[in-house]
Short mmCIF file of C-alpha atoms in Angstrom, two decimals:
data_model
loop_
_atom_site.label_atom_id
_atom_site.label_comp_id
_atom_site.label_asym_id
_atom_site.label_seq_id
_atom_site.Cartn_x
_atom_site.Cartn_y
_atom_site.Cartn_z
CA UNK Z 1 42.47 -82.16 -62.70
CA UNK Z 2 39.32 -82.93 -60.59
CA UNK Z 3 41.13 -82.22 -57.49
CA UNK Z 4 42.19 -78.69 -58.92
CA UNK Z 5 38.65 -78.05 -59.95
CA UNK Z 6 37.29 -78.90 -56.36
CA UNK Z 7 40.12 -76.42 -54.99
CA UNK Z 8 38.94 -73.84 -57.51
CA UNK Z 9 35.40 -74.10 -56.15
CA UNK Z 10 36.29 -74.15 -52.41
CA UNK Z 11 38.43 -70.75 -53.03
CA UNK Z 12 35.56 -69.15 -54.90
CA UNK Z 13 33.04 -70.04 -52.18
CA UNK Z 14 35.35 -68.61 -49.49
CA UNK Z 15 35.62 -65.45 -51.49
CA UNK Z 16 32.43 -64.76 -51.86
CA UNK Z 17 31.49 -65.35 -48.18
CA UNK Z 18 34.19 -62.77 -47.80
CA UNK Z 19 32.68 -60.53 -49.74
CA UNK Z 20 29.30 -61.06 -48.38
CA UNK Z 21 30.42 -60.30 -44.93
CA UNK Z 22 32.10 -57.10 -45.94
CA UNK Z 23 28.77 -55.68 -47.78
CA UNK Z 24 26.78 -56.58 -44.65
CA UNK Z 25 29.63 -54.80 -42.62
CA UNK Z 26 29.35 -51.61 -44.97
CA UNK Z 27 25.85 -51.49 -44.67
CA UNK Z 28 25.82 -51.64 -40.84
CA UNK Z 29 28.37 -48.91 -40.72
CA UNK Z 30 26.31 -46.91 -43.05
CA UNK Z 31 23.19 -47.09 -40.79
CA UNK Z 32 25.55 -46.26 -37.55
CA UNK Z 33 26.95 -42.95 -39.54
CA UNK Z 34 23.28 -42.15 -40.31
CA UNK Z 35 22.30 -42.50 -36.63
CA UNK Z 36 25.24 -40.54 -35.42
CA UNK Z 37 24.43 -37.78 -37.73
CA UNK Z 38 20.87 -37.42 -36.79
CA UNK Z 39 21.86 -37.65 -32.84
CA UNK Z 40 24.46 -34.81 -33.65
CA UNK Z 41 21.81 -32.64 -35.44
CA UNK Z 42 19.74 -33.25 -32.39
CA UNK Z 43 22.31 -32.50 -29.85
CA UNK Z 44 23.42 -29.25 -32.17
CA UNK Z 45 20.01 -27.47 -32.03
CA UNK Z 46 19.52 -28.19 -28.26
CA UNK Z 47 23.10 -26.79 -27.68
CA UNK Z 48 22.38 -23.52 -29.55
CA UNK Z 49 18.83 -23.23 -27.63
CA UNK Z 50 20.48 -23.68 -24.33
CA UNK Z 51 23.78 -21.63 -25.02
CA UNK Z 52 21.28 -18.69 -26.18
CA UNK Z 53 19.18 -18.76 -23.00
CA UNK Z 54 22.29 -19.19 -20.79
CA UNK Z 55 23.81 -16.20 -22.64
CA UNK Z 56 20.49 -14.29 -22.24
CA UNK Z 57 20.42 -14.83 -18.38
CA UNK Z 58 24.11 -14.44 -17.91
CA UNK Z 59 24.26 -10.95 -19.66
CA UNK Z 60 21.26 -9.33 -18.44
CA UNK Z 61 22.38 -6.69 -16.32
CA UNK Z 62 21.49 -6.87 -12.61
CA UNK Z 63 20.36 -3.46 -11.39
CA UNK Z 64 19.01 -2.53 -7.98
CA UNK Z 65 19.23 0.24 -5.37
CA UNK Z 66 17.84 1.48 -2.32
CA UNK Z 67 19.05 4.26 -0.14
CA UNK Z 68 17.95 6.80 2.48
CA UNK Z 69 18.65 10.08 3.16
CA UNK Z 70 20.14 9.13 6.79
CA UNK Z 71 20.77 10.79 9.95
CA UNK Z 72 21.04 14.37 8.74
CA UNK Z 73 17.51 15.22 10.25
CA UNK Z 74 15.53 17.52 8.95
CA UNK Z 75 16.20 19.31 5.39
CA UNK Z 76 14.22 22.24 4.54
CA UNK Z 77 14.26 24.98 1.89
CA UNK Z 78 12.71 28.29 1.76
CA UNK Z 79 14.76 29.72 -1.40
CA UNK Z 80 14.24 27.70 -4.36
CA UNK Z 81 14.52 23.98 -4.91
CA UNK Z 82 17.05 21.60 -3.42
CA UNK Z 83 18.35 18.41 -4.87
CA UNK Z 84 18.00 15.55 -2.27
CA UNK Z 85 21.22 13.25 -1.64
CA UNK Z 86 20.52 9.67 -0.37
CA UNK Z 87 23.79 9.04 1.06
CA UNK Z 88 22.63 5.94 3.35
CA UNK Z 89 22.98 3.16 0.78
CA UNK Z 90 21.13 -0.24 1.79
CA UNK Z 91 21.60 -1.77 -1.80
CA UNK Z 92 23.45 -0.82 -4.84
CA UNK Z 93 23.70 -3.97 -7.28
CA UNK Z 94 25.35 -2.74 -10.65
CA UNK Z 95 26.57 0.63 -9.08
CA UNK Z 96 24.07 2.60 -10.97
CA UNK Z 97 23.21 4.78 -8.04
CA UNK Z 98 25.63 7.49 -7.17
CA UNK Z 99 25.60 8.19 -3.40
CA UNK Z 100 27.83 11.73 -3.83
CA UNK Z 101 25.24 13.30 -6.24
CA UNK Z 102 21.90 11.22 -5.48
CA UNK Z 103 21.51 10.62 -9.04
CA UNK Z 104 20.60 7.10 -10.74
CA UNK Z 105 21.94 6.38 -14.23
CA UNK Z 106 20.05 3.86 -16.42
CA UNK Z 107 23.00 1.51 -17.44
CA UNK Z 108 20.65 0.14 -20.48
CA UNK Z 109 17.34 0.66 -21.98
CA UNK Z 110 14.69 -0.92 -19.83
CA UNK Z 111 11.72 -0.90 -17.65
CA UNK Z 112 12.72 0.05 -14.02
CA UNK Z 113 10.39 0.05 -11.06
CA UNK Z 114 11.28 3.20 -8.82
CA UNK Z 115 9.90 3.94 -5.50
CA UNK Z 116 10.44 6.72 -2.93
CA UNK Z 117 8.82 7.51 0.62
CA UNK Z 118 9.37 10.65 2.37
CA UNK Z 119 8.62 11.58 6.00
CA UNK Z 120 8.56 15.17 7.97
CA UNK Z 121 6.71 17.01 10.76
CA UNK Z 122 3.27 18.27 10.01
CA UNK Z 123 4.18 21.85 11.06
CA UNK Z 124 5.34 22.65 7.22
CA UNK Z 125 4.82 21.39 3.76
CA UNK Z 126 6.39 18.37 3.03
CA UNK Z 127 7.55 17.21 -0.76
CA UNK Z 128 9.66 14.39 -2.22
CA UNK Z 129 9.59 15.05 -6.25
CA UNK Z 130 11.28 12.63 -8.80
CA UNK Z 131 13.05 14.53 -11.97
CA UNK Z 132 14.14 12.56 -14.96
CA UNK Z 133 17.20 14.16 -16.78
CA UNK Z 134 16.92 17.17 -14.29
CA UNK Z 135 14.03 18.58 -16.25
CA UNK Z 136 10.74 16.45 -16.20
CA UNK Z 137 8.76 15.73 -13.18
CA UNK Z 138 8.03 11.99 -13.14
CA UNK Z 139 6.32 11.30 -9.57
CA UNK Z 140 5.89 13.63 -6.44
CA UNK Z 141 5.00 12.89 -2.77
CA UNK Z 142 3.30 16.05 -1.08
CA UNK Z 143 1.65 16.81 1.91
CA UNK Z 144 0.26 20.06 3.41
CA UNK Z 145 0.60 21.26 6.94
CA UNK Z 146 -1.70 19.25 9.27
CA UNK Z 147 -1.06 20.01 12.73
CA UNK Z 148 1.02 18.38 15.51
CA UNK Z 149 2.84 15.13 14.67
CA UNK Z 150 4.32 13.70 11.35
CA UNK Z 151 3.24 12.67 8.01
CA UNK Z 152 4.79 9.88 5.64
CA UNK Z 153 4.00 10.02 1.82
CA UNK Z 154 5.22 7.48 -0.91
CA UNK Z 155 4.79 7.11 -4.62
CA UNK Z 156 6.32 4.66 -7.20
CA UNK Z 157 5.86 3.59 -10.91
CA UNK Z 158 7.30 1.22 -13.66
CA UNK Z 159 9.28 3.44 -16.09
CA UNK Z 160 10.50 3.20 -19.17
CA UNK Z 161 14.18 4.84 -19.39
CA UNK Z 162 16.41 4.82 -22.20
CA UNK Z 163 20.34 4.20 -21.61
CA UNK Z 164 21.98 7.10 -19.89
CA UNK Z 165 18.54 8.58 -18.43
CA UNK Z 166 18.92 9.98 -15.00
CA UNK Z 167 16.51 9.90 -11.87
CA UNK Z 168 17.27 12.41 -9.11
CA UNK Z 169 14.88 13.39 -6.18
CA UNK Z 170 14.21 16.93 -5.40
CA UNK Z 171 13.15 18.94 -2.31
CA UNK Z 172 10.45 21.89 -3.91
CA UNK Z 173 10.64 25.23 -2.71
CA UNK Z 174 8.98 26.07 0.66
CA UNK Z 175 8.93 22.42 1.92
CA UNK Z 176 10.56 20.10 4.16
CA UNK Z 177 11.89 16.26 4.28
CA UNK Z 178 13.17 14.49 7.35
CA UNK Z 179 15.11 11.19 8.30
CA UNK Z 180 17.62 9.42 10.64
CA UNK Z 181 19.45 6.37 11.00
CA UNK Z 182 16.00 4.06 10.73
CA UNK Z 183 15.45 4.93 7.06
CA UNK Z 184 12.34 6.80 7.06
CA UNK Z 185 12.61 8.76 4.01
CA UNK Z 186 13.86 6.18 1.10
CA UNK Z 187 14.81 6.18 -2.57
CA UNK Z 188 14.83 2.86 -4.28
CA UNK Z 189 14.35 0.98 -7.86
CA UNK Z 190 15.43 -1.89 -9.88
CA UNK Z 191 15.68 -3.15 -13.38
CA UNK Z 192 12.52 -5.12 -14.41
CA UNK Z 193 13.64 -6.24 -18.01
CA UNK Z 194 15.96 -4.71 -20.60
CA UNK Z 195 14.69 -3.75 -23.93
CA UNK Z 196 16.56 -3.86 -27.31
CA UNK Z 197 15.69 -2.72 -30.92
CA UNK Z 198 17.77 -5.65 -32.32
CA UNK Z 199 15.85 -8.76 -33.18
CA UNK Z 200 16.94 -11.78 -31.40
CA UNK Z 201 19.11 -14.31 -32.99
CA UNK Z 202 17.36 -17.09 -34.87
CA UNK Z 203 20.84 -22.02 -36.53
CA UNK Z 204 36.25 -50.64 -53.99
CA UNK Z 205 34.71 -52.22 -50.40
CA UNK Z 206 38.20 -52.30 -48.58
CA UNK Z 207 38.59 -48.51 -49.02
CA UNK Z 208 34.96 -47.63 -48.21
CA UNK Z 209 35.29 -49.74 -45.13
CA UNK Z 210 38.33 -47.88 -43.78
CA UNK Z 211 36.77 -44.55 -44.50
CA UNK Z 212 33.44 -45.25 -42.77
CA UNK Z 213 35.24 -46.80 -39.97
CA UNK Z 214 37.48 -43.64 -39.53
CA UNK Z 215 34.35 -41.36 -39.73
CA UNK Z 216 32.43 -43.25 -37.10
CA UNK Z 217 35.22 -43.04 -34.71
CA UNK Z 218 35.81 -39.23 -35.50
CA UNK Z 219 32.11 -38.87 -35.16
CA UNK Z 220 31.66 -40.73 -31.73
CA UNK Z 221 34.52 -38.25 -30.54
CA UNK Z 222 32.74 -35.28 -31.69
CA UNK Z 223 29.51 -36.56 -30.32
CA UNK Z 224 30.82 -37.04 -26.78
CA UNK Z 225 32.65 -33.49 -26.85
CA UNK Z 226 29.34 -32.11 -27.97
CA UNK Z 227 27.24 -34.41 -25.46
CA UNK Z 228 29.94 -32.94 -22.63
CA UNK Z 229 29.40 -29.35 -23.60
CA UNK Z 230 25.56 -29.78 -23.61
CA UNK Z 231 25.56 -31.17 -20.29
CA UNK Z 232 27.85 -28.40 -18.96
CA UNK Z 233 25.73 -25.39 -20.55
CA UNK Z 234 22.39 -27.21 -19.16
CA UNK Z 235 23.95 -27.46 -15.79
CA UNK Z 236 25.07 -23.90 -15.75
CA UNK Z 237 21.75 -22.92 -17.01
CA UNK Z 238 20.04 -24.79 -14.22
CA UNK Z 239 22.37 -23.17 -11.53
CA UNK Z 240 21.12 -19.68 -12.93
CA UNK Z 241 17.44 -20.72 -12.44
CA UNK Z 242 15.85 -20.72 -8.97
CA UNK Z 243 12.25 -21.56 -8.02
CA UNK Z 244 10.33 -18.15 -7.69
CA UNK Z 245 10.05 -16.70 -3.96
CA UNK Z 246 6.88 -14.48 -3.20
CA UNK Z 247 5.08 -13.90 -0.29
CA UNK Z 248 2.19 -11.60 1.14
CA UNK Z 249 0.37 -11.62 4.43
CA UNK Z 250 -1.39 -9.45 6.73
CA UNK Z 251 -1.85 -9.11 10.32
CA UNK Z 252 -5.51 -9.89 9.92
CA UNK Z 253 -8.58 -9.57 12.60
CA UNK Z 254 -7.02 -9.46 15.64
CA UNK Z 255 -7.77 -5.67 15.82
CA UNK Z 256 -5.45 -3.21 17.52
CA UNK Z 257 -2.19 -4.38 18.89
CA UNK Z 258 -0.18 -2.14 21.17
CA UNK Z 259 3.02 -2.20 23.51
CA UNK Z 260 3.78 -0.29 26.50
CA UNK Z 261 6.32 -2.50 27.60
CA UNK Z 262 9.35 -2.98 25.27
CA UNK Z 263 9.34 -3.88 21.48
CA UNK Z 264 6.99 -6.61 20.25
CA UNK Z 265 7.49 -9.02 17.34
CA UNK Z 266 4.42 -8.68 14.62
CA UNK Z 267 3.13 -11.96 13.29
CA UNK Z 268 1.29 -11.80 10.06
CA UNK Z 269 -0.83 -14.63 10.23
CA UNK Z 270 -3.39 -14.00 7.44
CA UNK Z 271 -1.12 -15.29 4.45
CA UNK Z 272 -2.21 -14.33 1.10
CA UNK Z 273 0.68 -15.59 -0.89
CA UNK Z 274 3.51 -17.93 -0.09
CA UNK Z 275 5.40 -19.07 -3.23
CA UNK Z 276 8.29 -21.06 -2.05
CA UNK Z 277 7.05 -21.22 1.40
CA UNK Z 278 9.86 -19.05 2.54
CA UNK Z 279 7.42 -16.76 5.00
CA UNK Z 280 6.74 -18.52 8.16
CA UNK Z 281 3.08 -17.48 9.36
CA UNK Z 282 3.88 -19.10 12.66
CA UNK Z 283 6.96 -16.81 13.59
CA UNK Z 284 6.05 -13.81 11.25
CA UNK Z 285 9.81 -14.40 10.02
CA UNK Z 286 11.01 -14.43 6.46
CA UNK Z 287 14.17 -16.47 5.53
CA UNK Z 288 15.82 -15.83 2.25
CA UNK Z 289 16.24 -19.26 0.41
CA UNK Z 290 19.11 -17.93 -1.72
CA UNK Z 291 21.40 -15.02 -2.01
CA UNK Z 292 19.88 -12.31 -4.29
CA UNK Z 293 18.09 -9.02 -4.57
CA UNK Z 294 14.30 -9.00 -2.87
CA UNK Z 295 11.96 -6.46 -3.15
CA UNK Z 296 10.24 -5.71 0.39
CA UNK Z 297 7.37 -3.68 1.18
CA UNK Z 298 5.00 -3.28 4.45
CA UNK Z 299 2.02 -0.99 5.25
CA UNK Z 300 0.89 -0.03 8.67
CA UNK Z 301 -2.50 1.20 10.01
CA UNK Z 302 -3.60 2.76 13.31
CA UNK Z 303 -5.91 5.04 14.90
CA UNK Z 304 -4.25 8.51 15.35
CA UNK Z 305 -4.59 9.13 19.34
CA UNK Z 306 -1.34 7.21 20.07
CA UNK Z 307 1.95 6.54 18.17
CA UNK Z 308 2.03 3.86 15.26
CA UNK Z 309 4.96 2.17 14.02
CA UNK Z 310 6.22 -0.83 11.83
CA UNK Z 311 9.72 -1.82 11.90
CA UNK Z 312 11.77 -4.09 9.39
CA UNK Z 313 14.75 -5.83 11.17
CA UNK Z 314 17.27 -7.89 9.28
CA UNK Z 315 18.52 -10.92 11.26
CA UNK Z 316 16.81 -9.69 14.60
CA UNK Z 317 19.36 -6.98 14.90
CA UNK Z 318 19.48 -4.24 12.26
CA UNK Z 319 16.55 -1.99 11.31
CA UNK Z 320 16.45 -1.65 7.61
CA UNK Z 321 13.29 0.17 6.90
CA UNK Z 322 10.68 2.02 9.46
CA UNK Z 323 6.87 3.39 8.90
CA UNK Z 324 6.12 5.65 12.05
CA UNK Z 325 3.67 8.07 12.68
CA UNK Z 326 3.19 10.44 15.79
CA UNK Z 327 -0.54 11.17 17.05
CA UNK Z 328 -2.18 13.46 14.93
CA UNK Z 329 -5.74 13.92 16.36
CA UNK Z 330 -9.08 11.82 15.57
CA UNK Z 331 -9.27 9.31 12.81
CA UNK Z 332 -6.62 6.71 11.44
CA UNK Z 333 -3.46 7.14 9.55
CA UNK Z 334 -1.62 4.55 7.06
CA UNK Z 335 2.16 4.55 6.40
CA UNK Z 336 4.53 2.35 4.15
CA UNK Z 337 7.98 1.75 3.13
CA UNK Z 338 9.80 -0.33 0.79
CA UNK Z 339 13.01 -1.03 -0.89
CA UNK Z 340 15.25 -3.53 -3.04
CA UNK Z 341 17.37 -5.49 -0.32
CA UNK Z 342 20.51 -7.49 -1.10
CA UNK Z 343 19.99 -10.73 1.18
CA UNK Z 344 22.43 -13.51 1.89
CA UNK Z 345 20.95 -17.15 2.01
CA UNK Z 346 19.57 -17.47 5.30
CA UNK Z 347 18.98 -13.84 6.19
CA UNK Z 348 15.74 -13.04 7.93
CA UNK Z 349 13.60 -10.42 8.11
CA UNK Z 350 10.83 -9.75 10.91
CA UNK Z 351 8.26 -6.78 11.43
CA UNK Z 352 8.47 -5.23 14.98
CA UNK Z 353 6.04 -2.95 16.84
CA UNK Z 354 8.27 -0.55 18.82
CA UNK Z 355 7.82 0.27 22.61
CA UNK Z 356 4.88 2.56 23.15
CA UNK Z 357 3.44 2.34 19.64
CA UNK Z 358 0.69 0.60 18.07
CA UNK Z 359 -0.77 -1.03 14.95
CA UNK Z 360 -4.32 -2.09 13.94
CA UNK Z 361 -5.66 -4.56 11.20
CA UNK Z 362 -8.91 -6.42 10.40
CA UNK Z 363 -9.88 -8.95 7.87
CA UNK Z 364 -9.69 -6.46 5.12
CA UNK Z 365 -5.91 -6.35 5.32
CA UNK Z 366 -4.98 -2.99 6.33
CA UNK Z 367 -1.48 -3.83 7.88
CA UNK Z 368 0.37 -6.06 5.51
CA UNK Z 369 3.81 -7.35 4.97
CA UNK Z 370 4.98 -8.70 1.25
CA UNK Z 371 8.10 -9.28 -0.52
CA UNK Z 372 9.66 -11.49 -3.59
CA UNK Z 373 12.54 -12.44 -5.04
CA UNK Z 374 13.98 -10.16 -7.91
CA UNK Z 375 16.83 -12.11 -9.24
CA UNK Z 376 19.55 -14.41 -7.66
CA UNK Z 377 23.29 -13.86 -7.10
CA UNK Z 378 26.07 -16.18 -7.27
CA UNK Z 379 27.44 -17.11 -3.68
CA UNK Z 380 30.41 -14.83 -2.84
CA UNK Z 381 30.00 -13.20 -6.30
CA UNK Z 382 30.56 -9.27 -6.67
CA UNK Z 383 27.66 -6.84 -6.66
#
């Protein structure tokens, strides 16, 4: 009897110990579930924000174009206005510019930067007029006759365009414009940012043990999948986000530079801005750090008694843009040019002074060379 009583006590003791262990395990699993739920909530919120930002970055339309009148020489109208067709396309990301008609059509509502440069002999009035929707004059470049030589004029502005709005360059009655394969007379623009009228989107013990153990396993798998998805999305966003690139420099205080024997590389030593260090003031060369669309612009100044030039070369071989003035008497002239250019990673841009021309600057920065990255493009991707 005593022996059976002792065995009963021992059994009860073991049962109580097992139940205590189960309770402790149950409490621990509950704590693990709460921690996993908290982690999941944080990752879910991060994922929503990252996916929304990635969608905004990847779905923002890429629009940029630049074209010149090209090698047709002088265009002149003495009977009414004439639509200008810039057939020599330098850049057409997004295909919003039609080189057959000369018309740019806004693919989305947004703010666009639009710019044009016109060149012509000075013996007859010169014009280049930007029309919106073929009716309203937005901007104009116009020069009256000024004797022998040639003139360059330009204009540009940030314009709010509705989806489907068109822009067209027009030559006005009794005026002229001129170009050749060196792109003196250009028309270009790009989307700064889209606009939308919509608000952005704003997000018993044995059985319990088995259920919680199964829940922990499922949540661990789901959390791992969520973490993998979050990592992939953040990596994709990081790949689409590059460091900013912008530079501006002037020839500085060296005064007159003149070439009478061959071309001469221009070195803009007086650096105003060099974010990203892509411009080398020792050589005057800008090297594109990533594939993308860059806006590049330059201005040249010189006395008017001798031809003036400033010529933008890509990879030291191909002429992209030019500013050029013939002698026009006493005084000084200023000319400029600019365009949005699609550059591959490693492409270089260099300003050159052509044979038998001159350029001038001092510490007030009359003659400048500048540019900046508008947006990157995937390597080898379609435009």
